Amino acid sequence: MAVTSNVVTQGSMGTNLGTALTGISVRDRSTKEGRNDPNVPGSKVFVVGYEGDRDSLNPHNWSYGTRIWATVNIAFIGGIVGVASSVDSAALVQASEDFGVSEVVESLATGLFWSRSGPMCGGQSPMERVYAFPVFANAAFMGPIFGPVVGGFIGEFSLVSWRWTEWITLILSGLILASFVFVQPETYAPILLKWKAAHLRSLTGDERYRAEVEIREDNIWLPLRTALYRPFILTFQEPVIMLLALYLTVIYIILFTFLNGEGLTGLSFIGISIGLCLASLLVPFIYRFAKNDLAKIKAEGCTRLPPEFRLWFAMLGAPAIPISLFWMGWTARPSVSYWSPLIASVLFGYGILGVFISSYQYIIDSYETYSASALASVTLIRYVAAGGSVEYAIPFYTNVGVPWTCTILGAISALCVPLRYLFFAFGPRIRKRSKYAFI
C-alpha cells in the first residue's frame, strides 16, 4: 500500500483530509447510507474511488504480463470444465460394461455435466475484449474437444482403468484451483475499493471512509430475486436474446452429438481445434478494423463502436457451419478418403468460434448493465438443450445414418445463418424498441 501522505490531490474536496487524498469524494450521507449509525460520526461520507485514470490499483492499468496471466488463468477454468464434461464420452463402452448399463444410460454422466456448465468472462474494456474474449472462447471449445482425445486412449489402454479419465481430470482441476487460489489477483473493482476503504479506515481511525459497495445497504433478497427472474424476462421480451440463444443452442447440440468416439476416433476432434485456431487468426485484423473505425467515430463526436461491429466474426464464420456439415455428412463413407470429413471439421471449428465470439460480445455491448442476466439466460438454455442431446446422439446417428443426420443438422444451422446479417442491418432499430438495450 502506498503511504497516503505522498498521494497527490486530483480534485477531491470537502474537508482538509479530503483535499489531501486522491480518489476520495465527500458528500452527505442519507439515512439509508447509515446517517443514524452511532458508529459513524458526522453527516458526511468519504466515498473511496480510483485515483484517476492511471491508478495502479485499477486492473486496467496493470502490466500486460499481469493482465495476460489473470485472463489465461480464468480461461484454464473454462478449459478444464470442458475437458471434465466430455472426457467420459470417449470411455462409454468400458464404463457401460463396468456398470452393466447401456451406452445411452451411461452418457447421462456427460449430459448432466453439460447442463451444469457455464462460461466465465472478465471485465475488460470494449477494445480489450477484441483480444481477451477469444481466449475464453477458445478455452470453452478446446476443453470438450480434447477431452475425447485423452479419454479415448485411456479407455483403450489395458494397463489402466477407464476411471483414470476422472482421476486425470481431478488432478488437473486441483492444479488449476491451486493456481487460482494462490496466484490469481482480485480484479473486481467494488472489492478492490472496499479493501482500499478498509485500509484508509485502519490508517485514520475514521469510519467515514466507505466504498460504494459498502454504502449501498440493499436487502440481499432484492438483488437475488432480480437475478433469478430477469434472465427469463429478457429471453421472452428481447428477440435478439431469444434468437441468439436459439442459434447457440443449435451449434452446441451439433457439437455435443459428436461426443461419441474412442481411441484413434477421438483424434478426429483435432480438426475442429485447428479450425478454432484459424478463426483466432482473424483477431488482429478485427482489432485493426475496430481501431480505425473507433478513430473515425471519435472524430464525429461519439465515444464507442456500435454493437453491430461485433457481428463481423459471425458474418465471416457462420456460413462455414452448414457447409462443413453437408460436406462432412456426405463424404463420411468408406468410398471417400477420411481426410475429406476431417477437413470439413476444420471448417466447422472455424465457424463455431466466430459465431460464439460475436454472440456474446454483441449481447454485452447491446445490453451493458443487463448483459449478465442476458448471458445467464443464453447459457442456461443452450447447455440444458445440448446436454440433453448427448442422450439421443447415438440412436440418432444409428437409426437415421450419418449423411442424413448431418444434413438435418446442417439445414437447421443454415436457417440461422441470416440472423447475423439481419442484426447487422436492423440492429439499431431493434434496440430502439427495447427498454433494456443500449441505443
Coordinates of C-alpha atoms in Angstrom, one line a residue:
M1 CA 0.0 0.0 0.0
A2 CA 1.2 3.5 -0.8
V3 CA 1.7 6.0 2.0
T4 CA -1.4 8.3 1.9
S5 CA 0.6 11.4 2.7
N6 CA 2.5 11.0 -0.6
V7 CA -0.6 10.9 -2.8
V8 CA -1.2 14.0 -4.9
T9 CA -4.6 15.7 -4.9
Q10 CA -6.7 15.5 -8.1
G11 CA -9.8 17.3 -7.2
S12 CA -11.2 15.8 -4.0
M13 CA -12.7 18.4 -1.7
G14 CA -14.9 18.9 1.3
T15 CA -12.5 18.6 4.2
N16 CA -8.8 19.1 4.9
L17 CA -8.2 15.4 4.7
G18 CA -10.4 15.1 1.6
T19 CA -8.1 17.5 -0.2
A20 CA -5.1 15.5 0.8
L21 CA -6.2 12.3 -0.7
T22 CA -6.9 11.4 -4.4
G23 CA -9.9 9.4 -5.4
I24 CA -12.0 10.5 -2.4
S25 CA -15.3 12.3 -2.9
V26 CA -17.1 13.8 0.0
R27 CA -20.9 14.1 0.2
D28 CA -23.8 14.0 2.6
R29 CA -25.0 10.6 3.8
S30 CA -28.6 9.7 3.6
T31 CA -30.4 7.7 6.3
K32 CA -30.2 4.7 4.0
E33 CA -26.4 5.1 4.0
G34 CA -26.1 4.9 7.7
R35 CA -26.7 8.5 8.7
N36 CA -28.1 7.5 12.0
D37 CA -25.4 4.9 12.6
P38 CA -23.9 5.7 16.1
N39 CA -20.6 4.2 15.0
V40 CA -20.2 6.6 12.1
P41 CA -19.9 10.2 13.3
G42 CA -21.0 13.2 11.3
S43 CA -23.2 13.7 8.3
K44 CA -20.5 13.2 5.6
V45 CA -19.3 10.1 3.9
F46 CA -15.9 9.8 2.1
V47 CA -16.6 7.7 -1.0
V48 CA -13.4 5.9 -2.0
G49 CA -12.7 5.6 -5.7
Y50 CA -9.8 5.2 -8.0
E51 CA -7.1 7.9 -8.1
G52 CA -7.8 9.0 -11.7
D53 CA -7.5 7.0 -14.9
R54 CA -3.9 5.9 -14.2
D55 CA -4.4 4.5 -10.7
S56 CA -2.2 1.4 -10.3
L57 CA -5.0 -0.2 -8.2
N58 CA -7.2 -0.3 -11.3
P59 CA -6.7 -3.7 -13.1
H60 CA -6.9 -1.9 -16.5
N61 CA -3.6 -0.2 -15.5
W62 CA -1.7 -3.4 -14.5
S63 CA 1.2 -4.6 -16.6
Y64 CA 0.5 -6.6 -19.7
G65 CA 2.0 -9.6 -18.1
T66 CA -0.3 -9.5 -15.1
R67 CA -3.4 -8.9 -17.2
I68 CA -2.5 -11.7 -19.6
W69 CA -1.9 -14.1 -16.7
A70 CA -5.1 -13.2 -15.0
T71 CA -7.0 -13.8 -18.3
V72 CA -5.4 -17.1 -19.1
N73 CA -5.8 -18.4 -15.6
I74 CA -9.5 -17.9 -15.7
A75 CA -9.6 -19.4 -19.2
F76 CA -7.9 -22.5 -17.8
I77 CA -11.0 -23.0 -15.6
G78 CA -13.3 -22.9 -18.7
G79 CA -11.0 -25.3 -20.4
I80 CA -10.9 -27.9 -17.6
V81 CA -14.7 -27.7 -17.2
G82 CA -14.9 -28.6 -20.9
V83 CA -12.5 -31.5 -20.5
A84 CA -14.3 -32.8 -17.5
S85 CA -17.6 -32.7 -19.3
S86 CA -16.5 -34.6 -22.4
V87 CA -13.7 -36.9 -21.3
D88 CA -16.2 -39.7 -20.2
S89 CA -17.8 -39.8 -23.6
A90 CA -14.7 -41.5 -25.0
A91 CA -14.9 -44.3 -22.5
L92 CA -18.6 -45.0 -22.8
V93 CA -18.1 -48.6 -23.9
Q94 CA -15.8 -49.5 -20.9
A95 CA -17.9 -47.6 -18.4
S96 CA -21.2 -49.1 -19.6
E97 CA -19.8 -52.6 -19.4
D98 CA -18.4 -52.0 -16.0
F99 CA -21.7 -50.7 -14.6
G100 CA -23.9 -53.1 -16.6
V101 CA -25.9 -50.4 -18.4
S102 CA -26.4 -49.3 -22.0
E103 CA -24.2 -46.7 -23.6
V104 CA -27.2 -44.3 -23.8
V105 CA -27.7 -44.6 -20.0
E106 CA -24.0 -44.1 -19.3
S107 CA -24.0 -41.0 -21.5
L108 CA -26.2 -39.4 -18.8
A109 CA -23.0 -38.5 -17.0
T110 CA -21.9 -36.3 -19.9
G111 CA -25.4 -34.8 -20.4
L112 CA -25.9 -33.9 -16.7
F113 CA -22.5 -32.3 -16.5
W114 CA -23.1 -30.2 -19.6
S115 CA -26.4 -29.0 -18.2
R116 CA -24.5 -27.5 -15.2
S117 CA -21.6 -26.0 -17.1
G118 CA -21.2 -22.3 -17.7
P119 CA -18.8 -19.7 -19.2
M120 CA -16.6 -17.2 -17.4
C121 CA -15.9 -13.8 -18.7
G122 CA -14.0 -10.9 -17.4
G123 CA -14.5 -7.2 -17.1
Q124 CA -12.3 -5.9 -19.9
S125 CA -12.9 -2.7 -21.8
P126 CA -14.6 -3.0 -25.2
M127 CA -11.3 -2.7 -27.1
E128 CA -9.5 -5.2 -24.8
R129 CA -12.3 -7.7 -25.3
V130 CA -11.4 -7.9 -29.0
Y131 CA -8.3 -9.8 -27.9
A132 CA -9.4 -11.1 -24.5
F133 CA -12.7 -12.8 -25.3
P134 CA -11.3 -15.1 -28.0
V135 CA -9.0 -16.5 -25.2
F136 CA -12.1 -17.5 -23.2
A137 CA -13.9 -18.8 -26.3
N138 CA -11.0 -21.0 -27.3
A139 CA -10.7 -22.4 -23.9
A140 CA -14.5 -23.1 -23.8
F141 CA -14.3 -25.1 -27.0
M142 CA -10.8 -26.6 -26.7
G143 CA -11.8 -28.4 -23.4
P144 CA -14.6 -30.5 -24.8
I145 CA -12.6 -31.2 -28.0
F146 CA -9.5 -32.5 -26.3
G147 CA -11.5 -34.4 -23.7
P148 CA -12.4 -37.2 -26.1
V149 CA -8.8 -37.3 -27.4
V150 CA -7.4 -38.0 -24.0
G151 CA -10.3 -40.1 -22.7
G152 CA -10.3 -42.4 -25.8
F153 CA -6.7 -43.5 -25.3
I154 CA -7.2 -44.0 -21.6
G155 CA -10.3 -46.1 -22.3
E156 CA -8.4 -48.4 -24.6
F157 CA -5.2 -48.6 -22.6
S158 CA -5.4 -52.1 -20.9
L159 CA -2.9 -51.2 -18.1
V160 CA -5.2 -48.6 -16.5
S161 CA -8.9 -48.4 -15.7
W162 CA -11.2 -46.1 -17.6
R163 CA -11.7 -44.3 -14.3
W164 CA -8.4 -42.6 -14.9
T165 CA -10.3 -40.3 -17.2
E166 CA -11.8 -38.9 -14.0
W167 CA -8.5 -39.0 -12.0
I168 CA -6.5 -37.1 -14.6
T169 CA -9.3 -34.5 -14.8
L170 CA -9.3 -34.2 -11.0
I171 CA -5.5 -33.8 -10.8
L172 CA -5.6 -31.0 -13.5
S173 CA -8.5 -29.4 -11.8
G174 CA -6.6 -29.3 -8.5
L175 CA -3.6 -27.7 -10.1
I176 CA -5.7 -25.0 -11.7
L177 CA -7.6 -24.4 -8.5
A178 CA -4.3 -24.0 -6.6
S179 CA -3.1 -21.6 -9.2
F180 CA -6.3 -19.6 -8.9
V181 CA -6.3 -19.5 -5.1
F182 CA -2.7 -18.6 -4.6
V183 CA -1.7 -16.6 -7.7
Q184 CA -4.8 -15.1 -9.3
P185 CA -5.2 -11.4 -8.4
E186 CA -8.6 -9.9 -7.5
T187 CA -9.9 -7.9 -10.4
Y188 CA -13.5 -6.9 -9.3
A189 CA -13.5 -3.1 -8.8
P190 CA -16.0 -3.0 -5.9
I191 CA -14.0 -5.4 -3.9
L192 CA -10.7 -3.6 -4.6
L193 CA -12.2 -0.3 -3.5
K194 CA -13.7 -2.0 -0.4
W195 CA -10.2 -3.1 0.6
K196 CA -8.8 0.3 -0.1
A197 CA -11.5 1.9 2.1
A198 CA -10.8 -0.6 4.9
H199 CA -7.1 0.3 4.7
L200 CA -7.9 4.0 5.0
R201 CA -10.1 3.4 8.0
S202 CA -7.3 1.4 9.7
L203 CA -4.8 4.2 8.9
T204 CA -7.0 7.2 10.0
G205 CA -9.4 5.6 12.5
D206 CA -12.2 7.4 10.7
E207 CA -15.2 5.2 9.9
R208 CA -16.5 7.6 7.2
Y209 CA -14.2 6.1 4.5
R210 CA -16.5 3.8 2.6
A211 CA -16.5 2.1 -0.8
E212 CA -19.7 2.5 -2.9
V213 CA -20.5 -1.2 -2.4
E214 CA -20.4 -0.7 1.4
I215 CA -22.7 2.4 1.3
R216 CA -25.5 0.6 -0.5
E217 CA -27.4 -1.4 2.1
D218 CA -29.8 -3.1 -0.1
N219 CA -31.8 -6.1 1.1
I220 CA -29.9 -9.2 0.0
W221 CA -33.1 -10.8 -1.3
L222 CA -33.9 -8.0 -3.7
P223 CA -30.9 -8.4 -6.0
L224 CA -31.1 -12.2 -5.6
R225 CA -34.8 -12.2 -6.7
T226 CA -33.9 -9.9 -9.6
A227 CA -31.1 -12.1 -10.7
L228 CA -33.4 -15.1 -10.8
Y229 CA -36.3 -13.7 -12.8
R230 CA -34.6 -11.1 -15.0
P231 CA -32.9 -13.6 -17.4
F232 CA -36.3 -15.2 -18.2
I233 CA -37.9 -11.7 -18.7
L234 CA -35.1 -10.8 -21.1
T235 CA -35.4 -14.0 -23.0
F236 CA -39.2 -13.7 -23.7
Q237 CA -39.2 -9.9 -24.2
E238 CA -36.0 -9.4 -26.3
P239 CA -36.0 -11.0 -29.8
V240 CA -32.2 -10.6 -30.0
I241 CA -31.5 -12.7 -26.9
M242 CA -34.1 -15.3 -27.9
L243 CA -32.7 -15.7 -31.4
L244 CA -29.1 -15.8 -30.3
A245 CA -29.9 -18.3 -27.7
L246 CA -31.6 -20.5 -30.3
Y247 CA -28.6 -20.2 -32.7
L248 CA -26.0 -21.1 -30.0
T249 CA -28.2 -24.0 -28.8
V250 CA -28.2 -25.4 -32.4
I251 CA -24.4 -25.1 -32.5
Y252 CA -23.9 -26.8 -29.1
I253 CA -26.4 -29.6 -30.0
I254 CA -24.3 -30.3 -33.1
L255 CA -21.0 -30.2 -31.2
F256 CA -22.3 -32.4 -28.4
T257 CA -23.8 -35.0 -30.7
F258 CA -20.2 -35.6 -31.9
L259 CA -19.1 -36.7 -28.5
N260 CA -19.1 -40.4 -29.2
G261 CA -15.7 -41.8 -30.1
E262 CA -12.9 -43.9 -28.6
G263 CA -9.2 -44.5 -29.2
L264 CA -8.0 -43.2 -32.5
T265 CA -11.5 -42.0 -33.3
G266 CA -11.1 -39.2 -30.7
L267 CA -8.2 -37.8 -32.8
S268 CA -10.8 -36.6 -35.3
F269 CA -11.6 -33.8 -32.9
I270 CA -8.2 -32.2 -33.6
G271 CA -9.6 -31.0 -36.9
I272 CA -12.1 -28.8 -35.0
S273 CA -9.3 -27.4 -32.8
I274 CA -7.4 -26.4 -36.0
G275 CA -10.4 -24.6 -37.2
L276 CA -10.6 -22.7 -33.8
C277 CA -7.0 -21.6 -34.3
L278 CA -7.7 -20.4 -37.8
A279 CA -10.6 -18.4 -36.6
S280 CA -8.4 -16.9 -34.0
L281 CA -6.1 -15.6 -36.7
L282 CA -8.9 -13.1 -37.6
V283 CA -8.5 -11.3 -34.2
P284 CA -5.6 -9.0 -35.2
F285 CA -7.4 -7.9 -38.4
I286 CA -10.7 -7.3 -36.5
Y287 CA -8.8 -5.3 -33.9
R288 CA -7.1 -3.1 -36.5
F289 CA -10.5 -2.7 -38.2
A290 CA -12.0 -1.7 -34.8
K291 CA -9.3 0.7 -34.0
N292 CA -9.7 2.5 -37.3
D293 CA -13.5 2.7 -37.0
L294 CA -13.2 3.9 -33.5
A295 CA -10.9 6.8 -34.5
K296 CA -13.4 7.8 -37.2
I297 CA -16.3 7.6 -34.7
K298 CA -14.4 9.7 -32.2
A299 CA -13.7 12.3 -34.8
E300 CA -17.5 12.6 -35.3
G301 CA -18.1 13.2 -31.6
C302 CA -19.0 9.7 -30.5
T303 CA -17.1 7.6 -27.9
R304 CA -17.8 3.9 -28.7
L305 CA -18.2 1.4 -31.5
P306 CA -21.8 0.3 -32.3
P307 CA -22.6 -3.2 -31.0
E308 CA -23.2 -4.3 -34.6
F309 CA -19.4 -4.2 -35.1
R310 CA -19.1 -7.4 -33.0
L311 CA -21.0 -9.3 -35.7
W312 CA -18.1 -9.4 -38.1
F313 CA -16.7 -12.6 -36.6
A314 CA -20.1 -14.3 -37.2
M315 CA -20.7 -12.9 -40.6
L316 CA -17.3 -14.3 -41.7
G317 CA -17.8 -17.6 -39.9
A318 CA -21.5 -18.5 -39.8
P319 CA -21.8 -19.9 -43.4
A320 CA -18.9 -22.3 -42.7
I321 CA -21.1 -24.3 -40.3
P322 CA -23.8 -25.7 -42.6
I323 CA -21.2 -26.1 -45.4
S324 CA -19.0 -28.2 -43.2
L325 CA -21.9 -30.4 -42.0
F326 CA -23.1 -31.1 -45.6
W327 CA -19.5 -31.8 -46.6
M328 CA -18.9 -34.0 -43.6
G329 CA -22.1 -35.9 -43.8
W330 CA -21.9 -36.9 -47.5
T331 CA -18.1 -37.8 -47.5
A332 CA -18.0 -39.8 -44.3
R333 CA -18.2 -43.1 -46.0
P334 CA -15.7 -45.9 -46.9
S335 CA -15.5 -45.0 -50.5
V336 CA -14.2 -41.5 -49.7
S337 CA -10.9 -40.7 -48.1
Y338 CA -11.3 -40.0 -44.3
W339 CA -9.3 -36.8 -44.9
S340 CA -12.4 -35.2 -46.5
P341 CA -14.6 -35.2 -43.4
L342 CA -11.6 -34.3 -41.3
I343 CA -11.0 -31.2 -43.4
A344 CA -14.7 -30.4 -43.1
S345 CA -14.4 -30.5 -39.3
V346 CA -11.7 -27.7 -39.6
L347 CA -14.3 -25.6 -41.3
F348 CA -16.8 -26.4 -38.5
G349 CA -14.4 -25.3 -35.8
Y350 CA -13.7 -22.1 -37.7
G351 CA -17.4 -21.3 -37.9
I352 CA -18.5 -22.1 -34.3
L353 CA -15.8 -19.9 -32.8
G354 CA -16.8 -16.9 -34.9
V355 CA -20.4 -17.3 -34.0
F356 CA -19.7 -17.7 -30.3
I357 CA -17.4 -14.7 -30.0
S358 CA -19.9 -12.5 -31.9
S359 CA -23.0 -13.6 -30.0
Y360 CA -21.5 -13.0 -26.6
Q361 CA -19.9 -9.7 -27.4
Y362 CA -22.9 -8.4 -29.2
I363 CA -25.1 -9.1 -26.2
I364 CA -22.5 -7.5 -23.8
D365 CA -22.4 -4.3 -25.9
S366 CA -26.1 -4.2 -26.6
Y367 CA -27.4 -4.7 -23.1
E368 CA -24.5 -3.4 -20.9
T369 CA -25.9 -3.3 -17.4
Y370 CA -28.3 -6.2 -18.2
S371 CA -25.8 -8.2 -20.1
A372 CA -25.0 -10.6 -17.2
S373 CA -28.7 -11.6 -17.0
A374 CA -28.9 -11.9 -20.7
L375 CA -25.8 -14.1 -20.9
A376 CA -27.1 -16.2 -18.0
S377 CA -30.3 -16.9 -19.9
V378 CA -28.4 -17.8 -23.2
T379 CA -26.0 -20.1 -21.3
L380 CA -28.7 -21.9 -19.4
I381 CA -30.8 -22.6 -22.5
R382 CA -28.1 -23.9 -24.7
Y383 CA -26.4 -26.1 -22.1
V384 CA -29.6 -27.7 -20.9
A385 CA -30.7 -28.4 -24.5
A386 CA -27.2 -29.5 -25.6
G387 CA -26.8 -31.7 -22.5
G388 CA -30.0 -33.5 -23.4
S389 CA -28.7 -34.0 -27.0
V390 CA -26.0 -36.3 -25.7
E391 CA -28.7 -38.8 -24.8
Y392 CA -30.2 -39.1 -28.3
A393 CA -27.0 -38.7 -30.3
I394 CA -26.2 -42.4 -30.5
P395 CA -29.8 -43.5 -31.6
F396 CA -30.0 -40.5 -34.0
Y397 CA -26.8 -41.4 -35.9
T398 CA -27.5 -45.1 -35.7
N399 CA -31.1 -45.0 -37.0
V400 CA -31.0 -42.1 -39.4
G401 CA -27.5 -42.5 -40.6
V402 CA -24.5 -40.1 -40.7
P403 CA -25.4 -38.5 -44.1
W404 CA -28.9 -37.6 -43.2
T405 CA -28.2 -36.7 -39.6
C406 CA -25.6 -34.2 -40.7
T407 CA -27.9 -32.9 -43.4
I408 CA -30.7 -32.3 -40.9
L409 CA -28.3 -30.5 -38.6
G410 CA -26.8 -28.6 -41.5
A411 CA -30.2 -27.4 -42.7
I412 CA -31.2 -26.2 -39.2
S413 CA -27.9 -24.3 -38.9
A414 CA -28.3 -22.8 -42.4
L415 CA -31.7 -21.3 -41.3
C416 CA -29.8 -19.5 -38.5
V417 CA -27.1 -18.0 -40.8
P418 CA -29.1 -14.9 -41.9
L419 CA -29.7 -13.8 -38.3
R420 CA -26.2 -12.2 -38.2
Y421 CA -26.8 -10.2 -41.3
L422 CA -30.3 -9.1 -40.2
F423 CA -28.9 -7.9 -36.9
F424 CA -26.2 -6.0 -38.7
A425 CA -28.7 -4.3 -40.9
F426 CA -31.6 -3.7 -38.4
G427 CA -29.9 -4.0 -35.0
P428 CA -30.1 -0.2 -34.2
R429 CA -33.9 -0.2 -34.9
I430 CA -34.5 -3.3 -32.8
R431 CA -32.5 -1.8 -29.9
K432 CA -34.5 1.4 -30.1
R433 CA -37.7 -0.6 -29.3
S434 CA -36.2 -2.3 -26.3
K435 CA -36.3 -0.8 -22.8
Y436 CA -33.2 -2.8 -21.8
A437 CA -30.8 -2.4 -24.8
F438 CA -28.2 0.3 -25.3
I439 CA -29.2 2.8 -28.0

